[in-house]
CSV table of C-alpha atoms in Angstrom, one decimal:
chain,number,residue,atom,x,y,z
C,973,UNK,CA,-116.5,-76.7,52.0
C,974,UNK,CA,-117.2,-78.4,55.3
C,975,UNK,CA,-119.6,-80.8,53.6
C,976,UNK,CA,-117.0,-81.6,50.9
C,977,UNK,CA,-114.5,-82.3,53.6
C,978,UNK,CA,-116.8,-84.6,55.5
C,979,UNK,CA,-117.9,-86.5,52.4
C,980,UNK,CA,-114.3,-87.0,51.2
C,981,UNK,CA,-112.9,-87.8,54.6
C,982,UNK,CA,-110.1,-85.3,54.2
C,983,UNK,CA,-109.3,-82.4,56.4
C,984,UNK,CA,-109.5,-78.8,55.3
C,985,UNK,CA,-106.0,-77.3,55.0
C,986,UNK,CA,-106.0,-73.7,56.3
C,987,UNK,CA,-103.4,-71.2,57.6
C,988,UNK,CA,-106.0,-69.8,59.9
C,989,UNK,CA,-106.0,-70.8,63.6
C,990,UNK,CA,-108.9,-73.0,64.8
C,991,UNK,CA,-112.0,-70.9,65.4
C,992,UNK,CA,-112.9,-70.5,69.1
C,993,UNK,CA,-115.2,-68.3,71.2
C,994,UNK,CA,-116.6,-65.3,69.3
C,995,UNK,CA,-114.9,-66.2,66.0
C,996,UNK,CA,-116.5,-69.7,66.1
C,997,UNK,CA,-119.9,-68.3,66.9
C,998,UNK,CA,-119.6,-65.5,64.3
C,999,UNK,CA,-118.6,-68.0,61.6
C,1000,UNK,CA,-121.3,-70.5,62.2
C,1001,UNK,CA,-123.9,-67.8,62.8
C,1002,UNK,CA,-123.2,-66.5,59.3
C,1003,UNK,CA,-123.4,-70.1,58.0
C,1004,UNK,CA,-126.8,-70.7,59.6
C,1005,UNK,CA,-128.0,-67.3,58.3
C,1006,UNK,CA,-126.9,-68.1,54.8
C,1007,UNK,CA,-128.6,-71.5,54.9
C,1008,UNK,CA,-131.8,-70.0,56.2
C,1009,UNK,CA,-131.9,-67.4,53.5
C,1010,UNK,CA,-131.1,-70.0,50.8
C,1011,UNK,CA,-133.9,-72.2,52.2
C,1012,UNK,CA,-136.4,-69.3,52.1
C,1013,UNK,CA,-135.4,-68.4,48.5
C,1014,UNK,CA,-135.8,-72.0,47.4
C,1015,UNK,CA,-139.2,-72.2,49.1
C,1016,UNK,CA,-140.3,-69.0,47.3
C,1017,UNK,CA,-139.2,-70.3,43.9
C,1018,UNK,CA,-140.8,-73.8,44.2
C,1019,UNK,CA,-144.0,-72.3,45.6
C,1020,UNK,CA,-144.2,-69.9,42.7
C,1021,UNK,CA,-143.3,-72.6,40.1
C,1022,UNK,CA,-145.9,-75.1,41.3
C,1023,UNK,CA,-148.5,-72.3,41.4
C,1024,UNK,CA,-147.6,-70.9,38.0
C,1025,UNK,CA,-146.6,-67.5,39.4
C,1026,UNK,CA,-143.2,-67.1,37.7
C,1027,UNK,CA,-142.3,-65.2,34.5
C,1028,UNK,CA,-142.2,-68.5,32.7
C,1029,UNK,CA,-146.0,-68.5,32.6
C,1030,UNK,CA,-145.9,-65.1,30.9
C,1031,UNK,CA,-143.1,-65.9,28.4
C,1032,UNK,CA,-143.9,-69.6,27.8
C,1033,UNK,CA,-147.5,-70.2,28.9
C,1034,UNK,CA,-147.7,-73.5,27.1
C,1035,UNK,CA,-145.1,-75.1,29.3
C,1036,UNK,CA,-146.5,-77.1,32.3
C,1037,UNK,CA,-145.3,-76.3,35.8
C,1038,UNK,CA,-143.5,-79.6,36.1
C,1039,UNK,CA,-141.5,-78.8,33.0
C,1040,UNK,CA,-140.5,-75.5,34.5
C,1041,UNK,CA,-139.2,-77.3,37.6
C,1042,UNK,CA,-137.2,-79.6,35.5
C,1043,UNK,CA,-135.7,-76.7,33.5
C,1044,UNK,CA,-134.7,-75.0,36.7
C,1045,UNK,CA,-132.6,-78.0,37.8
C,1046,UNK,CA,-131.3,-78.6,34.3
C,1047,UNK,CA,-130.0,-75.1,33.7
C,1048,UNK,CA,-128.7,-74.8,37.2
C,1049,UNK,CA,-126.7,-78.0,36.6
C,1050,UNK,CA,-125.4,-76.8,33.3
C,1051,UNK,CA,-124.2,-73.5,34.8
C,1052,UNK,CA,-122.7,-75.3,37.7
C,1053,UNK,CA,-120.8,-77.8,35.5
C,1054,UNK,CA,-119.4,-74.9,33.4
C,1055,UNK,CA,-118.3,-73.0,36.5
C,1056,UNK,CA,-116.6,-76.1,37.8
C,1057,UNK,CA,-115.0,-77.0,34.4
C,1058,UNK,CA,-113.4,-73.6,34.3
C,1059,UNK,CA,-111.7,-74.2,37.6
C,1060,UNK,CA,-110.7,-77.8,36.8
C,1061,UNK,CA,-109.3,-76.9,33.4
C,1062,UNK,CA,-107.0,-74.3,34.7
C,1063,UNK,CA,-106.0,-76.6,37.5
C,1064,UNK,CA,-104.9,-79.4,35.2
C,1065,UNK,CA,-103.4,-77.0,32.6
C,1066,UNK,CA,-100.2,-76.9,34.8
C,1067,UNK,CA,-100.0,-80.7,35.2
C,1068,UNK,CA,-97.8,-82.9,33.0
C,1069,UNK,CA,-99.7,-84.6,30.2
C,1070,UNK,CA,-99.5,-88.1,31.7
C,1071,UNK,CA,-101.2,-86.8,34.9
C,1072,UNK,CA,-104.2,-85.4,33.3
C,1073,UNK,CA,-107.4,-87.4,33.0
C,1074,UNK,CA,-107.5,-90.9,34.4
C,1075,UNK,CA,-110.4,-92.3,32.4
C,1076,UNK,CA,-111.5,-92.6,28.8
C,1077,UNK,CA,-113.5,-89.4,28.8
C,1078,UNK,CA,-110.9,-87.7,30.9
C,1079,UNK,CA,-108.2,-88.4,28.3
C,1080,UNK,CA,-110.5,-87.3,25.5
C,1081,UNK,CA,-111.3,-84.1,27.3
C,1082,UNK,CA,-107.7,-83.3,27.8
C,1083,UNK,CA,-106.7,-84.2,24.3
C,1084,UNK,CA,-109.3,-81.9,22.9
C,1085,UNK,CA,-108.7,-79.1,25.3
C,1086,UNK,CA,-104.9,-78.9,25.0
C,1087,UNK,CA,-104.3,-80.0,21.4
C,1088,UNK,CA,-102.3,-77.9,19.0
C,1089,UNK,CA,-101.2,-74.5,20.3
C,1090,UNK,CA,-103.7,-74.5,23.1
C,1091,UNK,CA,-106.3,-72.5,21.3
C,1092,UNK,CA,-109.2,-74.7,22.6
C,1093,UNK,CA,-108.7,-73.6,26.2
C,1094,UNK,CA,-109.4,-69.9,25.6
C,1095,UNK,CA,-111.9,-71.0,23.0
C,1096,UNK,CA,-113.8,-72.9,25.7
C,1097,UNK,CA,-113.8,-69.8,27.9
C,1098,UNK,CA,-115.6,-67.9,25.1
C,1099,UNK,CA,-118.2,-70.6,24.4
C,1100,UNK,CA,-118.6,-71.3,28.2
C,1101,UNK,CA,-119.3,-67.6,28.9
C,1102,UNK,CA,-121.9,-67.4,26.1
C,1103,UNK,CA,-123.7,-70.6,27.5
C,1104,UNK,CA,-123.6,-69.4,31.1
C,1105,UNK,CA,-125.1,-66.0,30.2
C,1106,UNK,CA,-127.9,-67.5,28.1
C,1107,UNK,CA,-128.6,-70.0,30.9
C,1108,UNK,CA,-128.7,-67.2,33.5
C,1109,UNK,CA,-131.3,-65.4,31.4
C,1110,UNK,CA,-133.5,-68.5,31.4
C,1111,UNK,CA,-133.0,-69.1,35.1
C,1112,UNK,CA,-134.0,-65.5,35.7
C,1113,UNK,CA,-137.3,-66.2,33.9
C,1114,UNK,CA,-137.8,-69.4,36.0
C,1115,UNK,CA,-137.1,-67.8,39.3
C,1116,UNK,CA,-138.6,-64.4,38.6
C,1117,UNK,CA,-142.0,-63.8,40.2
C,1118,UNK,CA,-145.2,-62.7,38.3
C,1119,UNK,CA,-147.2,-61.6,41.4
C,1120,UNK,CA,-148.8,-58.2,41.6
C,1121,UNK,CA,-148.8,-56.9,45.2
C,1122,UNK,CA,-152.2,-55.9,46.6
C,1123,UNK,CA,-154.2,-58.5,44.8
C,1124,UNK,CA,-154.3,-61.0,47.6
C,1125,UNK,CA,-151.9,-63.5,45.9
C,1126,UNK,CA,-148.7,-62.6,47.7
C,1127,UNK,CA,-146.4,-65.6,48.2
C,1128,UNK,CA,-146.8,-67.2,51.6
C,1129,UNK,CA,-149.2,-64.3,52.4
C,1130,UNK,CA,-146.4,-61.8,53.0
C,1131,UNK,CA,-146.9,-58.0,53.1
C,1132,UNK,CA,-147.1,-56.0,49.9
C,1133,UNK,CA,-143.8,-54.3,50.6
C,1134,UNK,CA,-142.0,-57.7,51.0
C,1135,UNK,CA,-143.7,-58.9,47.8
C,1136,UNK,CA,-142.4,-55.9,45.9
C,1137,UNK,CA,-138.9,-56.7,47.2
C,1138,UNK,CA,-139.1,-60.3,46.1
C,1139,UNK,CA,-140.3,-59.2,42.6
C,1140,UNK,CA,-136.9,-57.6,42.1
C,1141,UNK,CA,-135.5,-61.2,41.8
C,1142,UNK,CA,-132.7,-61.0,44.5
C,1143,UNK,CA,-133.8,-64.5,45.7
C,1144,UNK,CA,-132.8,-65.9,42.3
C,1145,UNK,CA,-129.4,-64.2,42.6
C,1146,UNK,CA,-128.8,-65.9,46.0
C,1147,UNK,CA,-129.8,-69.3,44.6
C,1148,UNK,CA,-127.7,-69.1,41.5
C,1149,UNK,CA,-124.7,-67.7,43.4
C,1150,UNK,CA,-124.6,-70.5,46.0
C,1151,UNK,CA,-126.0,-73.5,44.1
C,1152,UNK,CA,-125.0,-72.8,40.5
C,1153,UNK,CA,-121.7,-71.2,41.0
C,1154,UNK,CA,-119.6,-71.1,44.2
C,1155,UNK,CA,-120.5,-74.6,45.3
C,1156,UNK,CA,-119.4,-76.2,42.0
C,1157,UNK,CA,-116.2,-74.1,41.9
C,1158,UNK,CA,-115.2,-75.3,45.4
C,1159,UNK,CA,-115.9,-78.9,44.4
C,1160,UNK,CA,-113.9,-78.5,41.2
C,1161,UNK,CA,-110.9,-76.9,43.0
C,1162,UNK,CA,-110.8,-79.9,45.3
C,1163,UNK,CA,-111.5,-82.6,42.8
C,1164,UNK,CA,-110.4,-81.4,39.3
C,1165,UNK,CA,-109.6,-84.8,38.0
C,1166,UNK,CA,-113.1,-86.1,38.9
C,1167,UNK,CA,-114.6,-83.3,36.8
C,1168,UNK,CA,-112.4,-84.2,33.9
C,1169,UNK,CA,-113.4,-87.8,34.0
C,1170,UNK,CA,-117.1,-86.9,33.9
C,1171,UNK,CA,-118.6,-87.6,30.4
C,1172,UNK,CA,-120.8,-84.5,30.7
C,1173,UNK,CA,-117.6,-82.4,30.9
C,1174,UNK,CA,-116.6,-83.7,27.4
C,1175,UNK,CA,-120.0,-83.0,26.0
C,1176,UNK,CA,-120.2,-79.5,27.3
C,1177,UNK,CA,-116.6,-78.8,26.1
C,1178,UNK,CA,-117.6,-79.8,22.6
C,1179,UNK,CA,-120.7,-77.6,22.8
C,1180,UNK,CA,-118.8,-74.6,24.1
C,1181,UNK,CA,-116.1,-75.0,21.3
C,1182,UNK,CA,-118.9,-75.2,18.7
C,1183,UNK,CA,-120.3,-71.9,20.0
C,1184,UNK,CA,-116.9,-70.3,19.7
C,1185,UNK,CA,-116.5,-71.8,16.2
C,1186,UNK,CA,-119.6,-70.0,15.1
C,1187,UNK,CA,-117.8,-66.7,15.5
C,1188,UNK,CA,-120.5,-65.0,17.6
C,1189,UNK,CA,-118.0,-63.7,20.1
C,1190,UNK,CA,-114.8,-63.7,17.9
C,1191,UNK,CA,-114.3,-60.0,18.8
C,1192,UNK,CA,-112.9,-61.3,22.1
C,1193,UNK,CA,-109.8,-62.6,20.3
C,1194,UNK,CA,-109.1,-59.2,18.8
C,1195,UNK,CA,-109.6,-57.4,22.1
C,1196,UNK,CA,-107.4,-60.0,23.9
C,1197,UNK,CA,-104.6,-59.5,21.4
C,1198,UNK,CA,-104.9,-55.7,21.8
C,1199,UNK,CA,-104.8,-56.0,25.6
C,1200,UNK,CA,-101.8,-58.4,25.4
C,1201,UNK,CA,-99.9,-56.1,23.1
C,1202,UNK,CA,-100.7,-52.9,25.0
C,1203,UNK,CA,-99.5,-54.3,28.3
C,1204,UNK,CA,-96.6,-56.3,26.9
C,1205,UNK,CA,-97.7,-59.5,28.5
C,1206,UNK,CA,-95.4,-62.5,28.0
C,1207,UNK,CA,-95.7,-66.2,28.6
C,1208,UNK,CA,-94.9,-67.3,32.2
C,1209,UNK,CA,-92.0,-69.3,30.8
C,1210,UNK,CA,-90.3,-66.1,29.7
C,1211,UNK,CA,-90.1,-65.0,33.4
C,1212,UNK,CA,-89.5,-68.3,35.2
C,1213,UNK,CA,-88.6,-70.8,32.5
C,1214,UNK,CA,-90.3,-74.1,31.4
C,1215,UNK,CA,-91.1,-76.9,33.9
C,1216,UNK,CA,-88.1,-78.8,32.6
C,1217,UNK,CA,-85.8,-75.8,33.0
C,1218,UNK,CA,-87.0,-75.2,36.6
C,1219,UNK,CA,-86.4,-78.9,37.4
C,1220,UNK,CA,-82.9,-78.8,35.9
C,1221,UNK,CA,-82.1,-75.8,38.1
C,1222,UNK,CA,-83.6,-77.5,41.2
C,1223,UNK,CA,-86.5,-75.1,41.2
C,1224,UNK,CA,-89.3,-77.5,40.4
C,1225,UNK,CA,-92.9,-76.6,41.1
C,1226,UNK,CA,-94.2,-77.3,44.5
C,1227,UNK,CA,-96.5,-80.4,44.4
C,1228,UNK,CA,-99.9,-80.0,45.9
C,1229,UNK,CA,-102.2,-82.9,46.7
C,1230,UNK,CA,-105.7,-82.3,45.4
C,1231,UNK,CA,-107.2,-84.0,48.5
C,1232,UNK,CA,-105.6,-81.3,50.7
C,1233,UNK,CA,-107.3,-78.5,49.0
C,1234,UNK,CA,-111.0,-79.2,49.9
C,1235,UNK,CA,-113.0,-76.0,50.1
C,1236,UNK,CA,-110.2,-73.7,48.8
C,1237,UNK,CA,-109.6,-72.3,45.3
C,1238,UNK,CA,-106.2,-73.9,45.2
C,1239,UNK,CA,-105.3,-77.2,43.5
C,1240,UNK,CA,-102.9,-77.3,40.6
C,1241,UNK,CA,-104.2,-74.2,39.0
C,1242,UNK,CA,-103.8,-72.0,42.0
C,1243,UNK,CA,-101.0,-73.1,44.4
C,1244,UNK,CA,-99.4,-76.2,42.8
C,1245,UNK,CA,-97.9,-75.9,39.3
C,1246,UNK,CA,-97.8,-72.1,39.3
C,1247,UNK,CA,-96.6,-71.6,35.7
C,1248,UNK,CA,-99.0,-71.3,32.8
C,1249,UNK,CA,-99.0,-72.7,29.4
C,1250,UNK,CA,-98.6,-71.1,26.0
C,1251,UNK,CA,-101.8,-69.6,24.7
C,1252,UNK,CA,-103.1,-69.1,21.2
C,1253,UNK,CA,-102.9,-65.3,20.9
C,1254,UNK,CA,-99.6,-65.3,19.1
C,1255,UNK,CA,-100.2,-68.2,16.7
C,1256,UNK,CA,-97.8,-71.2,16.5
C,1257,UNK,CA,-95.1,-71.5,19.0
C,1258,UNK,CA,-91.6,-70.8,17.5
């Protein structure tokens, strides 16, 4: 979040007091520890990839090591984009139509995502989840180590006990959590419109909707309807009215500036336009 703030030239808005003394040292100590752990995990993965010591050599022995490195970056980027898209879509879902998407692809993305009764937004969530899960399985093969301790091939010459620990794959979990998930979510919460304007966003949206259209996970719609009926969940507008009604009653949504939300899961979807849109679980809006 600090890097995003520095690159954008915009301050981080926080209700916390400035860090001083022990709090300052404790915060940056954890940051340095996390960076060091991430750096070691990346070093382990790339060392194993270039040496042909990952599970990819077992499952797909015909693939060259260079191709495995490319696939690592490719699937990490795909997962990261889908994680960011989820945040960006919910952020702009609360915005008026004329404030969504400021480019050709941004408009096409919003038109496809919010057309009709809004079924494509939850449909995207289904296709997105299926894509993310499949990508994670592939990333697990890319980062998983195929090194038997005690054979003299331990990565970086570490002890057998340490090699056994690395073989569990926790280093891959650290990499994907930081580089393929949280970082992209923070970026999308701060710059949701930029995510919408990205042509890759539109392509991945179409792909996710295609996966949902195949019906592989259509049971999710049934379970969602059961959950909605069992808990008696209603649209947000039932409780607080539509945006137009709130404005007429002088209770308009608090406007948030995206640039003020760097590094926080806020933005329009979390602290700005707080009221949701109609979903597709009950069919056409009456």
